Short mmCIF file of C-alpha atoms in Angstrom, two decimals:
data_model
loop_
_atom_site.label_atom_id
_atom_site.label_comp_id
_atom_site.label_asym_id
_atom_site.label_seq_id
_atom_site.Cartn_x
_atom_site.Cartn_y
_atom_site.Cartn_z
CA UNK B 256 16.44 -7.41 9.21
CA UNK B 257 14.95 -9.70 11.39
CA UNK B 258 11.30 -10.00 12.14
CA UNK B 259 10.63 -10.06 15.85
CA UNK B 260 6.80 -9.98 16.93
CA UNK B 261 3.48 -9.52 15.08
CA UNK B 262 0.06 -8.57 16.58
CA UNK B 263 -3.09 -6.81 16.14
CA UNK B 264 -3.67 -3.47 18.06
CA UNK B 265 -6.12 -0.65 17.78
CA UNK B 266 -5.75 2.04 15.12
CA UNK B 267 -5.62 5.40 16.43
CA UNK B 268 -6.97 6.64 12.98
CA UNK B 269 -10.23 4.84 12.95
CA UNK B 270 -10.49 2.85 16.03
CA UNK B 271 -10.69 -0.50 14.49
CA UNK B 272 -9.04 -3.37 16.27
CA UNK B 273 -7.48 -4.74 13.21
CA UNK B 274 -4.34 -2.72 12.90
CA UNK B 275 -1.40 -5.18 11.91
CA UNK B 276 1.81 -4.32 14.13
CA UNK B 277 5.13 -5.82 13.09
CA UNK B 278 8.50 -5.21 14.86
CA UNK B 279 11.72 -5.66 12.94
CA UNK B 280 15.35 -5.92 14.31
CA UNK B 281 17.63 -3.65 12.11
CA UNK B 282 21.21 -2.50 12.77
CA UNK B 283 19.80 0.56 14.23
CA UNK B 284 17.53 -1.10 16.56
CA UNK B 285 13.78 -2.22 16.73
CA UNK B 286 11.58 -0.61 14.28
CA UNK B 287 7.96 -0.96 14.60
CA UNK B 288 5.36 -0.75 11.53
CA UNK B 289 1.63 -0.46 11.61
CA UNK B 290 -0.95 -1.05 8.98
CA UNK B 291 -4.63 -0.89 9.63
CA UNK B 292 -6.76 -3.47 7.59
CA UNK B 293 -9.80 -1.57 8.11
CA UNK B 294 -8.79 2.08 7.15
CA UNK B 295 -5.51 1.38 5.33
CA UNK B 296 -3.51 3.88 7.11
CA UNK B 297 0.32 3.17 7.79
CA UNK B 298 3.15 4.39 9.79
CA UNK B 299 6.42 3.14 11.55
CA UNK B 300 8.27 4.26 14.53
CA UNK B 301 10.86 6.48 12.29
CA UNK B 302 7.81 8.67 11.23
CA UNK B 303 8.38 11.29 13.89
CA UNK B 304 8.14 14.96 13.55
CA UNK B 305 11.36 16.34 12.17
CA UNK B 306 12.52 12.89 11.32
CA UNK B 307 14.57 12.13 8.05
CA UNK B 308 12.34 9.47 7.42
CA UNK B 309 9.31 12.04 7.65
CA UNK B 310 10.90 14.40 5.34
CA UNK B 311 11.78 11.84 2.63
CA UNK B 312 8.13 10.73 3.05
CA UNK B 313 6.82 14.22 2.36
CA UNK B 314 9.23 14.70 -0.58
CA UNK B 315 8.32 11.71 -2.57
CA UNK B 316 4.77 11.14 -1.61
CA UNK B 317 1.73 12.31 -3.93
CA UNK B 318 -0.03 15.36 -2.50
CA UNK B 319 -3.33 13.52 -1.85
CA UNK B 320 -1.56 11.17 0.50
CA UNK B 321 0.00 14.08 2.15
CA UNK B 322 -3.03 15.86 2.45
CA UNK B 323 -4.66 13.01 4.23
CA UNK B 324 -1.76 12.65 6.58
CA UNK B 325 -3.00 12.18 10.31
CA UNK B 326 -0.78 12.38 13.29
CA UNK B 327 -1.44 10.29 16.56
CA UNK B 328 0.95 9.10 19.38
CA UNK B 329 3.77 11.38 17.96
CA UNK B 330 3.76 9.62 14.51
CA UNK B 331 2.56 10.72 11.01
CA UNK B 332 0.31 8.16 9.50
CA UNK B 333 -0.53 8.10 5.83
CA UNK B 334 -2.98 6.19 3.64
CA UNK B 335 -0.77 3.21 2.14
CA UNK B 336 -0.36 2.82 -1.55
CA UNK B 337 0.47 -0.70 -2.62
CA UNK B 338 1.94 -2.10 -6.03
CA UNK B 339 2.31 -5.64 -6.73
CA UNK B 340 3.63 -5.70 -10.42
CA UNK B 341 2.02 -9.35 -11.05
CA UNK B 342 -1.15 -8.56 -9.13
CA UNK B 343 -2.18 -4.89 -9.41
CA UNK B 344 -2.42 -1.86 -7.19
CA UNK B 345 -4.23 -0.31 -4.50
CA UNK B 346 -4.19 3.57 -3.84
CA UNK B 347 -6.31 6.42 -2.49
CA UNK B 348 -8.37 8.30 -5.17
CA UNK B 349 -10.18 11.65 -4.52
CA UNK B 350 -13.74 11.55 -5.41
CA UNK B 351 -15.00 15.18 -5.29
CA UNK B 352 -12.27 16.83 -3.26
CA UNK B 353 -9.39 16.25 -0.95
CA UNK B 354 -11.41 15.21 2.05
CA UNK B 355 -13.72 13.01 0.11
CA UNK B 356 -11.68 9.94 -1.25
CA UNK B 357 -11.67 6.32 -1.70
CA UNK B 358 -9.77 3.10 -2.10
CA UNK B 359 -9.25 2.28 -5.98
CA UNK B 360 -7.96 -1.52 -6.84
CA UNK B 361 -6.49 -2.02 -10.32
CA UNK B 362 -5.54 -5.29 -11.50
CA UNK B 363 -2.53 -6.30 -13.40
CA UNK B 364 -3.28 -7.78 -17.06
CA UNK B 365 -0.77 -9.75 -19.01
CA UNK B 366 0.77 -7.90 -22.04
CA UNK B 367 0.87 -9.97 -25.18
CA UNK B 368 4.24 -11.01 -26.15
CA UNK B 369 4.25 -9.17 -29.46
CA UNK B 370 3.09 -5.94 -27.54
CA UNK B 371 5.66 -6.15 -24.81
CA UNK B 372 8.46 -3.96 -26.83
CA UNK B 373 5.88 -1.05 -26.41
CA UNK B 374 6.52 -1.26 -22.62
CA UNK B 375 10.17 -0.83 -21.79
CA UNK B 376 11.25 -1.25 -18.22
CA UNK B 377 13.19 2.03 -17.46
CA UNK B 378 14.88 0.55 -14.48
CA UNK B 379 16.31 -2.48 -16.46
CA UNK B 380 17.29 -1.33 -19.81
CA UNK B 381 16.69 -3.95 -22.56
CA UNK B 382 13.82 -5.69 -20.56
CA UNK B 383 10.07 -5.00 -21.17
CA UNK B 384 7.14 -5.31 -18.70
CA UNK B 385 4.84 -8.38 -18.86
CA UNK B 386 2.08 -6.97 -16.98
CA UNK B 387 0.38 -3.39 -17.12
CA UNK B 388 -2.46 -2.10 -15.04
CA UNK B 389 -6.03 -2.38 -16.38
CA UNK B 390 -7.42 1.21 -15.87
CA UNK B 391 -10.63 0.41 -17.47
CA UNK B 392 -11.86 -2.36 -15.13
CA UNK B 393 -10.97 -0.50 -11.72
CA UNK B 394 -12.92 -1.07 -8.36
CA UNK B 395 -13.56 1.38 -5.73
CA UNK B 396 -14.21 0.81 -2.04
CA UNK B 397 -15.14 3.12 0.92
CA UNK B 398 -12.55 4.49 3.32
CA UNK B 399 -13.06 2.06 5.81
CA UNK B 400 -13.10 -0.88 3.22
CA UNK B 401 -9.19 -1.28 2.78
CA UNK B 402 -9.19 -5.00 3.40
CA UNK B 403 -12.29 -5.71 0.74
CA UNK B 404 -9.88 -3.88 -1.39
CA UNK B 405 -6.73 -5.96 -0.63
CA UNK B 406 -8.99 -9.11 -0.94
CA UNK B 407 -10.04 -7.85 -4.51
CA UNK B 408 -6.24 -7.54 -5.29
CA UNK B 409 -5.52 -11.16 -4.02
CA UNK B 410 -3.28 -10.35 -1.32
CA UNK B 411 -4.42 -12.91 0.99
CA UNK B 412 -4.68 -15.88 -1.34
CA UNK B 413 -2.21 -18.36 -0.51
CA UNK B 414 -0.12 -19.82 -2.95
CA UNK B 415 -0.11 -23.61 -1.82
CA UNK B 416 -1.71 -26.26 -3.68
CA UNK B 417 -4.03 -28.70 -2.00
CA UNK B 418 -3.24 -31.98 -3.07
CA UNK B 419 -5.95 -33.85 -1.53
#
């Protein structure tokens, strides 16, 4: 998959001009993806009504995310859920009911070496997780504060060391 173009565009879900659009060349053609940094909703050009991609998403996605679905420009948009095993997670969480929700950030914390055998990795038999999610110290953000939640998780920190 070759990345072709990135740009900011207007989000049809919230009207923000901070919707990140990317294009990728695949063997099946160009696929466009969108992720709004304000509302956190995402889609891609394969998420059309009756498409296999949308059917799979609906089968594998949590009920809250399906309930929050929005349809714009013939594409299904959903709030994103991000898991970064060494950093943590961002996910939508209901407050009072399905229509009232917020972004929740949970950071990853190290598991002590002597405790790791209590956390087997089911996808890699014989190995163990080195981090777990710190559910006791989660932080919550409003529906239009996805970028703040992403910053809290450390998604925008560069990994370069300044040698000066």
